[in-house]
mmCIF file of C-alpha atoms in Angstrom:
data_model
loop_
_atom_site.group_PDB
_atom_site.id
_atom_site.type_symbol
_atom_site.label_atom_id
_atom_site.label_comp_id
_atom_site.label_asym_id
_atom_site.label_seq_id
_atom_site.Cartn_x
_atom_site.Cartn_y
_atom_site.Cartn_z
ATOM 1 C CA MET A 1399 22.685 -40.104 -74.340
ATOM 2 C CA LYS A 1400 20.221 -42.683 -74.966
ATOM 3 C CA THR A 1401 17.457 -43.286 -72.864
ATOM 4 C CA LEU A 1402 17.349 -46.742 -71.653
ATOM 5 C CA GLN A 1403 14.129 -48.928 -72.173
ATOM 6 C CA ILE A 1404 13.026 -51.740 -69.914
ATOM 7 C CA THR A 1405 10.273 -53.859 -68.338
ATOM 8 C CA ARG A 1406 9.502 -53.624 -64.761
ATOM 9 C CA ALA A 1407 10.711 -56.888 -64.125
ATOM 10 C CA GLN A 1408 14.067 -55.653 -65.171
ATOM 11 C CA ALA A 1409 13.827 -52.696 -62.921
ATOM 12 C CA ARG A 1410 13.204 -54.648 -60.070
ATOM 13 C CA ARG A 1411 16.486 -56.837 -60.906
ATOM 14 C CA PHE A 1412 18.296 -54.196 -61.023
ATOM 15 C CA LEU A 1413 17.466 -52.497 -58.247
ATOM 16 C CA LEU A 1414 17.897 -55.849 -56.418
ATOM 17 C CA HIS A 1415 20.945 -56.469 -57.645
ATOM 18 C CA LYS A 1416 22.562 -53.133 -56.981
ATOM 19 C CA HIS A 1417 21.453 -53.058 -53.548
ATOM 20 C CA GLY A 1418 23.212 -56.968 -53.029
ATOM 21 C CA LEU A 1419 19.709 -58.489 -52.529
ATOM 22 C CA LEU A 1420 19.670 -60.915 -55.703
ATOM 23 C CA GLY A 1421 21.221 -64.104 -55.820
ATOM 24 C CA GLU A 1422 24.659 -64.785 -54.722
ATOM 25 C CA HIS A 1423 26.191 -62.002 -52.271
ATOM 26 C CA ARG A 1424 28.008 -59.125 -53.765
ATOM 27 C CA PHE A 1425 29.080 -57.558 -50.165
ATOM 28 C CA HIS A 1426 30.697 -59.966 -47.296
ATOM 29 C CA GLY A 1427 32.187 -59.501 -44.038
ATOM 30 C CA LYS A 1428 33.085 -55.973 -42.201
ATOM 31 C CA GLN A 1429 34.627 -55.069 -46.057
ATOM 32 C CA GLY A 1430 31.375 -55.590 -47.199
ATOM 33 C CA VAL A 1431 29.667 -53.377 -44.981
ATOM 34 C CA LEU A 1432 31.910 -50.388 -45.905
ATOM 35 C CA ASP A 1433 31.445 -51.224 -49.591
ATOM 36 C CA PHE A 1434 27.928 -50.831 -49.170
ATOM 37 C CA VAL A 1435 27.794 -47.702 -47.499
ATOM 38 C CA ARG A 1436 30.112 -46.283 -49.527
ATOM 39 C CA GLN A 1437 27.538 -47.244 -52.914
ATOM 40 C CA ALA A 1438 24.756 -45.910 -51.222
ATOM 41 C CA GLY A 1439 26.297 -42.614 -50.064
ATOM 42 C CA CYS A 1440 24.665 -43.096 -46.329
ATOM 43 C CA VAL A 1441 22.550 -45.572 -44.787
ATOM 44 C CA GLN A 1442 19.494 -43.738 -42.538
ATOM 45 C CA PHE A 1443 19.565 -44.786 -38.679
ATOM 46 C CA ASP A 1444 16.961 -45.140 -36.452
ATOM 47 C CA PRO A 1445 17.393 -45.729 -32.359
ATOM 48 C CA VAL A 1446 14.712 -48.402 -31.962
ATOM 49 C CA ASP A 1447 15.868 -52.099 -31.834
ATOM 50 C CA VAL A 1448 13.226 -54.296 -31.679
ATOM 51 C CA CYS A 1449 14.988 -57.057 -33.384
ATOM 52 C CA GLY A 1450 17.920 -55.203 -34.137
ATOM 53 C CA LYS A 1451 17.954 -51.363 -35.671
ATOM 54 C CA SER A 1452 16.969 -50.322 -38.940
ATOM 55 C CA ALA A 1453 20.604 -49.710 -40.264
ATOM 56 C CA GLU A 1454 21.772 -53.182 -39.001
ATOM 57 C CA ILE A 1455 18.754 -54.960 -40.453
ATOM 58 C CA ALA A 1456 19.543 -52.731 -43.530
ATOM 59 C CA LEU A 1457 23.356 -54.501 -43.667
ATOM 60 C CA GLN A 1458 22.309 -57.956 -42.348
ATOM 61 C CA SER A 1459 19.960 -58.203 -45.802
ATOM 62 C CA ARG A 1460 23.029 -57.379 -47.561
ATOM 63 C CA VAL A 1461 26.522 -58.379 -46.529
ATOM 64 C CA GLU A 1462 26.960 -62.529 -45.625
ATOM 65 C CA GLY A 1463 28.475 -62.816 -42.865
ATOM 66 C CA PHE A 1464 27.609 -59.429 -41.293
ATOM 67 C CA THR A 1465 27.398 -58.716 -37.146
ATOM 68 C CA LYS A 1466 26.724 -55.536 -35.406
ATOM 69 C CA GLN A 1467 30.027 -55.295 -34.102
ATOM 70 C CA HIS A 1468 31.512 -54.775 -37.740
ATOM 71 C CA LEU A 1469 29.105 -51.421 -37.769
ATOM 72 C CA HIS A 1470 30.219 -50.325 -34.550
ATOM 73 C CA ASP A 1471 34.229 -50.994 -35.277
ATOM 74 C CA LEU A 1472 33.763 -49.120 -38.240
ATOM 75 C CA LEU A 1473 32.049 -46.007 -36.743
ATOM 76 C CA TYR A 1474 33.960 -45.885 -33.247
ATOM 77 C CA VAL A 1475 37.181 -48.309 -33.558
ATOM 78 C CA ASN A 1476 38.213 -47.777 -37.127
ATOM 79 C CA ARG A 1477 36.673 -44.389 -37.825
ATOM 80 C CA ALA A 1478 35.836 -45.595 -41.582
ATOM 81 C CA LEU A 1479 32.125 -44.081 -41.201
ATOM 82 C CA VAL A 1480 30.514 -41.886 -39.491
ATOM 83 C CA ASP A 1481 26.979 -40.720 -37.626
ATOM 84 C CA CYS A 1482 25.995 -37.978 -39.377
ATOM 85 C CA PHE A 1483 22.663 -36.212 -40.664
ATOM 86 C CA ASP A 1484 21.820 -37.026 -44.439
ATOM 87 C CA LYS A 1485 18.850 -38.524 -45.309
ATOM 88 C CA ASN A 1486 17.669 -37.677 -41.311
ATOM 89 C CA LEU A 1487 19.750 -40.029 -38.876
ATOM 90 C CA SER A 1488 22.260 -41.494 -40.999
ATOM 91 C CA ILE A 1489 25.166 -43.181 -41.032
ATOM 92 C CA MET A 1490 28.342 -42.090 -44.400
ATOM 93 C CA PRO A 1491 31.550 -42.968 -45.138
ATOM 94 C CA MET A 1492 34.017 -40.669 -43.201
ATOM 95 C CA GLU A 1493 35.569 -39.446 -46.580
ATOM 96 C CA ASP A 1494 32.448 -37.496 -47.173
ATOM 97 C CA TRP A 1495 32.348 -35.374 -44.091
ATOM 98 C CA PRO A 1496 34.055 -32.633 -45.716
ATOM 99 C CA TYR A 1497 30.892 -32.383 -48.167
ATOM 100 C CA PHE A 1498 28.639 -31.256 -45.167
ATOM 101 C CA GLU A 1499 30.791 -28.264 -44.157
ATOM 102 C CA ARG A 1500 27.681 -25.910 -45.259
ATOM 103 C CA TYR A 1501 25.499 -27.569 -42.958
ATOM 104 C CA ARG A 1502 27.626 -27.277 -39.941
ATOM 105 C CA GLU A 1503 28.127 -23.701 -40.631
ATOM 106 C CA HIS A 1504 24.682 -22.839 -40.722
ATOM 107 C CA ALA A 1505 24.006 -24.667 -37.042
ATOM 108 C CA ARG A 1506 26.816 -22.100 -36.280
ATOM 109 C CA ARG A 1507 24.630 -19.205 -37.457
ATOM 110 C CA GLN A 1508 21.446 -20.374 -36.443
ATOM 111 C CA TYR A 1509 20.312 -21.817 -33.531
ATOM 112 C CA ARG A 1510 17.403 -21.763 -30.730
ATOM 113 C CA SER A 1511 18.501 -20.925 -26.995
ATOM 114 C CA ARG A 1512 21.148 -19.221 -28.088
ATOM 115 C CA ALA A 1513 22.013 -17.134 -25.179
ATOM 116 C CA GLU A 1514 21.996 -20.446 -23.062
ATOM 117 C CA ILE A 1515 23.857 -22.783 -25.285
ATOM 118 C CA ASP A 1516 26.595 -19.871 -25.746
ATOM 119 C CA GLY A 1517 26.620 -19.592 -21.845
ATOM 120 C CA ALA A 1518 27.389 -23.735 -21.578
ATOM 121 C CA ARG A 1519 29.119 -24.448 -24.686
ATOM 122 C CA ASP A 1520 33.099 -23.719 -23.054
ATOM 123 C CA GLY A 1521 32.549 -25.102 -20.280
ATOM 124 C CA VAL A 1522 30.763 -28.610 -21.987
ATOM 125 C CA LYS A 1523 33.918 -28.666 -24.113
ATOM 126 C CA GLN A 1524 36.202 -27.906 -21.163
ATOM 127 C CA ALA A 1525 34.913 -30.831 -19.437
ATOM 128 C CA ILE A 1526 35.007 -33.196 -22.715
ATOM 129 C CA ALA A 1527 38.577 -32.251 -22.857
ATOM 130 C CA GLU A 1528 39.838 -33.056 -19.432
ATOM 131 C CA ARG A 1529 37.449 -36.070 -18.825
ATOM 132 C CA GLY A 1530 36.854 -37.507 -22.233
ATOM 133 C CA PRO A 1531 33.798 -38.713 -23.718
ATOM 134 C CA LEU A 1532 30.061 -37.292 -21.785
ATOM 135 C CA CYS A 1533 26.982 -38.059 -22.180
ATOM 136 C CA SER A 1534 24.038 -35.295 -21.300
ATOM 137 C CA ALA A 1535 23.882 -37.063 -18.058
ATOM 138 C CA ASP A 1536 27.442 -36.548 -16.767
ATOM 139 C CA PHE A 1537 26.892 -32.436 -16.734
ATOM 140 C CA ASP A 1538 24.874 -30.915 -13.885
ATOM 141 C CA MET A 1539 22.582 -28.805 -15.711
ATOM 142 C CA PRO A 1540 18.896 -29.071 -14.668
ATOM 143 C CA ASP A 1541 18.295 -25.929 -16.665
ATOM 144 C CA ARG A 1542 15.360 -26.324 -19.448
ATOM 145 C CA VAL A 1543 15.440 -25.261 -22.948
ATOM 146 C CA THR A 1544 13.831 -24.543 -25.775
ATOM 147 C CA TRP A 1545 15.083 -26.902 -28.626
ATOM 148 C CA ALA A 1546 14.613 -29.198 -31.673
ATOM 149 C CA TRP A 1547 12.859 -31.932 -29.657
ATOM 150 C CA SER A 1548 10.754 -29.606 -26.936
ATOM 151 C CA ASN A 1549 10.662 -26.718 -24.999
ATOM 152 C CA THR A 1550 11.752 -28.475 -22.018
ATOM 153 C CA THR A 1551 15.190 -30.106 -23.077
ATOM 154 C CA LYS A 1552 17.779 -30.542 -20.882
ATOM 155 C CA LEU A 1553 20.698 -27.533 -21.104
ATOM 156 C CA SER A 1554 22.980 -30.277 -21.389
ATOM 157 C CA ARG A 1555 21.609 -32.015 -24.088
ATOM 158 C CA ALA A 1556 21.033 -29.358 -26.473
ATOM 159 C CA THR A 1557 24.882 -27.940 -25.790
ATOM 160 C CA LEU A 1558 25.653 -31.168 -26.712
ATOM 161 C CA GLU A 1559 24.060 -31.578 -29.938
ATOM 162 C CA HIS A 1560 24.591 -27.837 -30.551
ATOM 163 C CA LEU A 1561 28.521 -28.648 -30.533
ATOM 164 C CA TYR A 1562 27.868 -32.258 -32.602
ATOM 165 C CA HIS A 1563 25.962 -30.473 -35.672
ATOM 166 C CA THR A 1564 28.494 -27.910 -35.560
ATOM 167 C CA GLY A 1565 31.270 -29.928 -35.777
ATOM 168 C CA GLU A 1566 33.128 -29.129 -32.504
ATOM 169 C CA LEU A 1567 31.926 -32.498 -31.165
ATOM 170 C CA ALA A 1568 31.173 -36.175 -32.541
ATOM 171 C CA VAL A 1569 30.020 -39.279 -31.642
ATOM 172 C CA HIS A 1570 32.869 -40.958 -29.761
ATOM 173 C CA HIS A 1571 30.685 -44.327 -29.249
ATOM 174 C CA LYS A 1572 26.987 -45.041 -28.043
ATOM 175 C CA LYS A 1573 25.798 -47.037 -24.749
ATOM 176 C CA GLY A 1574 22.376 -48.372 -26.154
ATOM 177 C CA THR A 1575 21.191 -45.432 -27.459
ATOM 178 C CA ILE A 1576 22.585 -42.726 -25.753
ATOM 179 C CA LYS A 1577 25.494 -40.950 -27.154
ATOM 180 C CA TYR A 1578 29.146 -40.115 -25.802
ATOM 181 C CA TYR A 1579 30.386 -37.112 -27.155
ATOM 182 C CA ASP A 1580 34.311 -36.370 -27.664
ATOM 183 C CA LEU A 1581 36.081 -33.119 -29.297
ATOM 184 C CA ALA A 1582 35.884 -33.456 -33.305
ATOM 185 C CA GLU A 1583 39.700 -33.867 -33.487
ATOM 186 C CA ASN A 1584 39.617 -37.383 -31.396
ATOM 187 C CA CYS A 1585 36.859 -38.843 -33.599
ATOM 188 C CA ILE A 1586 37.452 -37.408 -37.307
ATOM 189 C CA PRO A 1587 40.971 -38.128 -39.139
ATOM 190 C CA VAL A 1588 42.874 -35.251 -40.077
ATOM 191 C CA HIS A 1589 42.177 -36.230 -43.554
ATOM 192 C CA ALA A 1590 38.581 -35.496 -43.163
ATOM 193 C CA LEU A 1591 38.738 -32.593 -40.908
ATOM 194 C CA GLU A 1592 41.182 -30.265 -42.779
ATOM 195 C CA ARG A 1593 40.081 -30.813 -46.396
ATOM 196 C CA PRO A 1594 38.188 -27.965 -47.653
ATOM 197 C CA GLU A 1595 34.673 -28.608 -48.998
ATOM 198 C CA PRO A 1596 34.629 -29.707 -52.612
ATOM 199 C CA TYR A 1597 31.556 -27.887 -53.635
ATOM 200 C CA PRO A 1598 31.332 -24.327 -52.282
ATOM 201 C CA ASP A 1599 28.947 -23.268 -54.534
ATOM 202 C CA ASP A 1600 25.408 -24.234 -54.216
ATOM 203 C CA HIS A 1601 24.299 -25.392 -57.250
ATOM 204 C CA GLU A 1602 27.326 -28.200 -57.545
ATOM 205 C CA HIS A 1603 26.843 -29.145 -53.864
ATOM 206 C CA ARG A 1604 23.156 -29.978 -54.719
ATOM 207 C CA LYS A 1605 23.983 -31.624 -58.159
ATOM 208 C CA TRP A 1606 26.727 -33.560 -56.194
ATOM 209 C CA ARG A 1607 24.135 -34.785 -53.444
ATOM 210 C CA VAL A 1608 21.127 -35.483 -56.489
ATOM 211 C CA VAL A 1609 23.325 -38.153 -58.162
ATOM 212 C CA ARG A 1610 24.448 -39.115 -54.873
ATOM 213 C CA ARG A 1611 21.150 -39.816 -54.069
ATOM 214 C CA ILE A 1612 19.726 -41.464 -57.042
ATOM 215 C CA GLY A 1613 22.817 -43.939 -56.307
ATOM 216 C CA SER A 1614 21.544 -44.628 -52.787
ATOM 217 C CA VAL A 1615 18.469 -46.006 -54.327
ATOM 218 C CA GLY A 1616 19.162 -47.083 -58.069
ATOM 219 C CA LEU A 1617 16.767 -45.507 -59.915
ATOM 220 C CA LEU A 1618 14.676 -42.194 -58.938
ATOM 221 C CA TRP A 1619 12.463 -39.994 -60.887
ATOM 222 C CA ASP A 1620 11.353 -36.365 -60.858
ATOM 223 C CA ARG A 1621 9.206 -36.326 -58.132
ATOM 224 C CA SER A 1622 8.550 -34.778 -54.616
ATOM 225 C CA SER A 1623 9.301 -38.018 -52.633
ATOM 226 C CA PRO A 1624 11.240 -38.716 -49.075
ATOM 227 C CA ALA A 1625 14.246 -39.904 -51.359
ATOM 228 C CA TRP A 1626 15.358 -36.309 -51.566
ATOM 229 C CA GLN A 1627 15.218 -35.591 -48.069
ATOM 230 C CA GLY A 1628 18.063 -33.517 -45.986
ATOM 231 C CA ILE A 1629 19.270 -31.996 -49.633
ATOM 232 C CA GLY A 1630 18.876 -28.372 -48.032
ATOM 233 C CA GLY A 1631 17.468 -25.994 -50.253
ATOM 234 C CA LEU A 1632 16.865 -28.123 -53.591
ATOM 235 C CA SER A 1633 13.564 -26.869 -54.990
ATOM 236 C CA PRO A 1634 11.645 -28.949 -57.396
ATOM 237 C CA GLY A 1635 12.505 -26.245 -60.340
ATOM 238 C CA GLU A 1636 16.213 -27.104 -59.606
ATOM 239 C CA ARG A 1637 15.929 -30.573 -59.283
ATOM 240 C CA ALA A 1638 14.598 -30.782 -62.383
ATOM 241 C CA LEU A 1639 17.323 -28.274 -63.776
ATOM 242 C CA ILE A 1640 20.029 -30.483 -61.924
ATOM 243 C CA LEU A 1641 18.359 -33.710 -63.515
ATOM 244 C CA SER A 1642 18.658 -32.364 -67.264
ATOM 245 C CA GLU A 1643 22.058 -30.800 -66.708
ATOM 246 C CA LEU A 1644 23.542 -34.151 -65.130
ATOM 247 C CA VAL A 1645 21.719 -36.504 -68.705
ATOM 248 C CA ASP A 1646 23.862 -34.039 -70.323
ATOM 249 C CA GLU A 1647 26.895 -33.893 -69.132
ATOM 250 C CA GLY A 1648 26.609 -37.572 -69.069
ATOM 251 C CA GLY A 1649 26.421 -38.004 -64.848
ATOM 252 C CA ILE A 1650 23.284 -39.879 -65.245
ATOM 253 C CA ALA A 1651 21.158 -41.933 -67.533
ATOM 254 C CA GLN A 1652 17.821 -41.512 -68.252
ATOM 255 C CA VAL A 1653 15.632 -44.725 -68.087
ATOM 256 C CA GLU A 1654 12.104 -45.637 -69.171
ATOM 257 C CA VAL A 1655 10.370 -48.317 -67.479
ATOM 258 C CA GLU A 1656 7.408 -50.324 -69.690
ATOM 259 C CA GLY A 1657 3.607 -49.474 -68.447
ATOM 260 C CA LEU A 1658 5.028 -46.209 -66.664
ATOM 261 C CA ARG A 1659 4.741 -42.435 -67.757
ATOM 262 C CA ASP A 1660 7.789 -40.846 -65.411
ATOM 263 C CA ARG A 1661 11.114 -41.194 -66.764
ATOM 264 C CA PHE A 1662 13.759 -42.462 -64.027
ATOM 265 C CA TYR A 1663 17.599 -41.829 -63.757
ATOM 266 C CA THR A 1664 20.331 -43.769 -62.867
ATOM 267 C CA PRO A 1665 23.727 -43.153 -62.129
ATOM 268 C CA SER A 1666 25.712 -43.693 -65.680
ATOM 269 C CA GLY A 1667 28.222 -46.199 -63.867
ATOM 270 C CA ASP A 1668 25.173 -48.395 -63.266
ATOM 271 C CA ARG A 1669 24.373 -48.317 -67.120
ATOM 272 C CA GLU A 1670 26.534 -52.055 -67.732
ATOM 273 C CA ALA A 1671 24.666 -53.366 -64.709
ATOM 274 C CA LEU A 1672 21.147 -52.606 -65.654
ATOM 275 C CA ASP A 1673 22.141 -53.794 -69.008
ATOM 276 C CA ALA A 1674 22.963 -56.903 -67.610
ATOM 277 C CA CYS A 1675 19.554 -57.278 -66.104
ATOM 278 C CA ARG A 1676 17.648 -56.751 -69.075
ATOM 279 C CA GLU A 1677 18.471 -60.228 -69.946
ATOM 280 C CA ALA A 1678 15.977 -62.962 -68.912
ATOM 281 C CA ARG A 1679 17.425 -65.237 -66.271
ATOM 282 C CA ALA A 1680 16.368 -66.710 -63.063
ATOM 283 C CA PRO A 1681 19.102 -65.519 -60.562
ATOM 284 C CA THR A 1682 19.410 -67.687 -57.554
ATOM 285 C CA SER A 1683 16.728 -67.291 -55.386
ATOM 286 C CA ARG A 1684 16.893 -65.279 -51.464
ATOM 287 C CA CYS A 1685 14.476 -64.866 -48.469
ATOM 288 C CA GLU A 1686 15.691 -61.711 -47.138
ATOM 289 C CA PHE A 1687 13.839 -59.294 -44.504
ATOM 290 C CA LEU A 1688 13.965 -55.356 -45.198
ATOM 291 C CA ALA A 1689 14.450 -52.855 -42.715
ATOM 292 C CA PRO A 1690 11.768 -50.320 -42.365
ATOM 293 C CA LEU A 1691 14.452 -47.476 -43.566
ATOM 294 C CA ASP A 1692 15.714 -49.876 -46.211
ATOM 295 C CA ASN A 1693 17.304 -47.720 -49.047
ATOM 296 C CA THR A 1694 15.346 -49.432 -51.557
ATOM 297 C CA LEU A 1695 12.063 -47.775 -49.317
ATOM 298 C CA TRP A 1696 12.926 -44.633 -49.224
ATOM 299 C CA ASP A 1697 10.003 -43.779 -52.106
ATOM 300 C CA ARG A 1698 6.901 -45.615 -51.022
ATOM 301 C CA LYS A 1699 5.085 -44.737 -54.561
ATOM 302 C CA LEU A 1700 8.075 -46.140 -56.660
ATOM 303 C CA VAL A 1701 8.298 -49.129 -54.413
ATOM 304 C CA LEU A 1702 4.328 -49.167 -55.270
ATOM 305 C CA ALA A 1703 4.845 -48.635 -59.013
ATOM 306 C CA LEU A 1704 7.803 -51.183 -59.409
ATOM 307 C CA PHE A 1705 6.789 -53.899 -56.772
ATOM 308 C CA ASP A 1706 3.231 -53.572 -56.438
ATOM 309 C CA PHE A 1707 4.038 -53.225 -52.711
ATOM 310 C CA ASP A 1708 2.111 -51.004 -50.578
ATOM 311 C CA TYR A 1709 4.325 -50.518 -47.385
ATOM 312 C CA ARG A 1710 4.236 -47.982 -44.232
ATOM 313 C CA TRP A 1711 6.166 -48.275 -41.397
ATOM 314 C CA GLU A 1712 3.658 -48.079 -38.461
ATOM 315 C CA ILE A 1713 5.382 -47.807 -35.761
ATOM 316 C CA TYR A 1714 3.886 -44.035 -35.304
ATOM 317 C CA THR A 1715 0.627 -44.734 -36.542
ATOM 318 C CA PRO A 1716 -1.912 -44.876 -33.513
ATOM 319 C CA VAL A 1717 -2.549 -48.716 -32.596
ATOM 320 C CA ALA A 1718 -6.178 -48.154 -33.793
ATOM 321 C CA LYS A 1719 -5.012 -47.406 -36.815
ATOM 322 C CA ARG A 1720 -2.200 -49.410 -38.019
ATOM 323 C CA ARG A 1721 -2.885 -52.129 -40.935
ATOM 324 C CA TYR A 1722 -0.363 -54.458 -39.447
ATOM 325 C CA GLY A 1723 2.157 -53.627 -36.812
ATOM 326 C CA HIS A 1724 4.358 -51.412 -35.144
ATOM 327 C CA TYR A 1725 7.378 -52.817 -36.388
ATOM 328 C CA VAL A 1726 7.171 -54.872 -39.488
ATOM 329 C CA LEU A 1727 9.447 -55.783 -42.164
ATOM 330 C CA PRO A 1728 8.653 -56.322 -46.141
ATOM 331 C CA LEU A 1729 9.933 -60.330 -47.029
ATOM 332 C CA LEU A 1730 11.616 -60.552 -50.177
ATOM 333 C CA TYR A 1731 11.969 -63.580 -51.839
ATOM 334 C CA GLY A 1732 13.883 -63.978 -55.131
ATOM 335 C CA GLU A 1733 12.436 -60.997 -57.113
ATOM 336 C CA GLY A 1734 9.462 -59.763 -55.192
ATOM 337 C CA LEU A 1735 8.259 -58.229 -52.033
ATOM 338 C CA VAL A 1736 5.791 -61.445 -50.924
ATOM 339 C CA GLY A 1737 4.780 -60.629 -47.574
ATOM 340 C CA ARG A 1738 5.523 -58.787 -44.471
ATOM 341 C CA ILE A 1739 6.559 -60.151 -41.079
ATOM 342 C CA GLU A 1740 6.939 -59.368 -37.361
ATOM 343 C CA PHE A 1741 9.041 -60.365 -34.516
ATOM 344 C CA GLY A 1742 9.363 -60.002 -30.970
ATOM 345 C CA CYS A 1743 12.546 -60.488 -29.186
ATOM 346 C CA ASP A 1744 12.933 -61.577 -25.829
ATOM 347 C CA ARG A 1745 16.729 -60.796 -25.017
ATOM 348 C CA ARG A 1746 16.460 -62.009 -21.351
ATOM 349 C CA ARG A 1747 15.414 -65.294 -22.774
ATOM 350 C CA ARG A 1748 17.113 -65.569 -25.977
ATOM 351 C CA VAL A 1749 14.144 -65.964 -28.073
ATOM 352 C CA LEU A 1750 12.804 -64.931 -31.312
ATOM 353 C CA SER A 1751 8.989 -64.415 -31.589
ATOM 354 C CA VAL A 1752 7.622 -64.524 -34.980
ATOM 355 C CA THR A 1753 4.297 -62.176 -34.111
ATOM 356 C CA ASN A 1754 2.840 -62.174 -37.409
ATOM 357 C CA LEU A 1755 3.178 -63.048 -40.734
ATOM 358 C CA TRP A 1756 1.267 -61.335 -44.052
ATOM 359 C CA TYR A 1757 1.225 -62.843 -47.725
ATOM 360 C CA GLU A 1758 0.748 -60.231 -50.271
ATOM 361 C CA ASP A 1759 -2.735 -61.141 -52.283
ATOM 362 C CA GLY A 1760 -1.799 -63.985 -54.867
ATOM 363 C CA ILE A 1761 0.911 -65.209 -53.047
ATOM 364 C CA VAL A 1762 0.610 -69.125 -51.953
ATOM 365 C CA PRO A 1763 3.875 -70.076 -50.426
ATOM 366 C CA ASP A 1764 5.322 -72.894 -52.034
ATOM 367 C CA ALA A 1765 7.510 -75.756 -50.310
ATOM 368 C CA ALA A 1766 10.917 -73.919 -51.409
ATOM 369 C CA LEU A 1767 9.582 -70.175 -50.428
ATOM 370 C CA LEU A 1768 8.096 -72.050 -46.791
ATOM 371 C CA GLN A 1769 11.784 -73.732 -46.297
ATOM 372 C CA ALA A 1770 13.801 -70.321 -47.279
ATOM 373 C CA LEU A 1771 11.368 -68.334 -44.885
ATOM 374 C CA THR A 1772 12.141 -71.047 -42.234
ATOM 375 C CA ASP A 1773 15.596 -71.052 -43.002
ATOM 376 C CA ARG A 1774 15.995 -67.431 -42.812
ATOM 377 C CA ILE A 1775 14.095 -66.776 -39.928
ATOM 378 C CA GLN A 1776 16.509 -69.399 -37.812
ATOM 379 C CA ARG A 1777 19.385 -66.955 -38.914
ATOM 380 C CA PHE A 1778 17.771 -63.826 -38.286
ATOM 381 C CA ALA A 1779 17.079 -65.245 -34.470
ATOM 382 C CA ALA A 1780 21.082 -66.480 -34.484
ATOM 383 C CA TRP A 1781 22.003 -62.926 -35.804
ATOM 384 C CA ASN A 1782 19.714 -61.614 -32.954
ATOM 385 C CA ASP A 1783 21.770 -63.655 -29.998
ATOM 386 C CA CYS A 1784 18.584 -65.637 -29.912
ATOM 387 C CA ASP A 1785 18.864 -69.445 -28.974
ATOM 388 C CA SER A 1786 15.704 -70.400 -30.138
ATOM 389 C CA VAL A 1787 12.080 -69.197 -32.299
ATOM 390 C CA ALA A 1788 8.879 -69.444 -30.972
ATOM 391 C CA SER A 1789 5.570 -69.135 -32.678
ATOM 392 C CA LEU A 1790 6.965 -70.829 -35.714
ATOM 393 C CA ALA A 1791 3.976 -73.296 -36.088
ATOM 394 C CA ASP A 1792 1.674 -70.024 -35.492
ATOM 395 C CA VAL A 1793 2.761 -68.852 -39.096
ATOM 396 C CA GLY A 1794 2.300 -72.124 -40.359
ATOM 397 C CA LEU A 1795 6.380 -72.540 -40.452
ATOM 398 C CA GLY A 1796 8.559 -75.198 -38.569
#
C-alpha cells in the first residue's frame, strides 16, 4: 500500500476534522455522542469536576447540543455505553463489552486480599439481588484490606470493585462520584453479556486493539506512548510486528509527515478523509476547549510535534512546580492550539469564572479570536448551568 505524504498543517487538519473539532459540526445531539464514542472506541473518564468532567468536556467540544444528561442516559438508561477499563477509566460502546472478557477472566484469577474478598462476595451479591443497586457505604463492613488504591481500603469497596472487574457487577448509576453497583445481568444487555470473545487469540486481540487505538487518536506512530496504555501484554516488539502486519493486510495506512522522521499510521478507512484534508482550503474557524484527557492529547509528544503545543495536565503536580494551573484546558481556534484557559465554577451562585488565560508565544489575538472566545465562554457557562461569567475583563475579554 502506498505511503501517504502530507504536511504538518494537513496532519493537523485531518486530526481535527476526524474528531469533529474543525469547521461545521459533524456530531449532533444524543446520537452524535454515541457516534463519536463508537468512532473513538473509548473516551477516557476522570471523576474530577471543576467545570465539567473530562469526558463531558471532550464531548461538548465535538457534539453540537450536547448535554450531560445525554451521556447519563446513554450509560444508565439506554445502556448503549458502558463504564469500563480501556485506556484507564473509560467509557466505551456497549457492543465492545465481549472484547474485554480476557481482562475480566484475569481479574477472576488474580486479586489482592483474596481470603477477605472471597468471604464477602456472596453476601454482597445477595444483598444487591435483594435490595437493588448499592454503593460501598450501604454495607456494614468496617474491616480494611489491601487493595489497588491503598492498604486501608474498606472491604465493601474492594469487594464491589473486584466483582466489577470480574464482570459479575456493573455500574448501575452514579451520584456524583459515588458508584452504585447492580448485578451485571441487570445492566449489560444479553447480546453483549452472552456473546463469546471475538478474538480469543492474544495476538489477534491485540491487533484489534491497536487498530482501535489508532482510530481513537487518528494518527499514531510506533513509539512508546500513553496512547497505547491499557493494551495488556503489548510489548514494543509486538507493536512493531502488528503495525507491519496491519499495513500488509490493508487494515491501516502508512503516513509520512513532512519534516518529521517517524512514520505515522491511520486506519485505512480514513484515507479518503486524509486525502480531502490535503487540499488547501480554509474551514470555518471554531473556538473550543479541549478536555485534559481528550483523545487528541493522549500522546503529548505527538501534539508537540504536530501542533508545537506542549501540554501537561498539572492537577497532580505540586503547586510550586506548576507552570500554569491545576485544571487548565487547551484552547483550540481554527486549526491551531493557541492558548490555555482555566475556569472556576461556583455552582451554588451559578457563576463561571475565568481564572486565567494564557496565549501561546507569537499569538496576538485579533478581534475575530476575541469574539469567538467570548462567545465560547458564554456557551460553556450555560453548559455548566451558570447564569453569568466573572473575570472576563481581567483577561482582556468582555
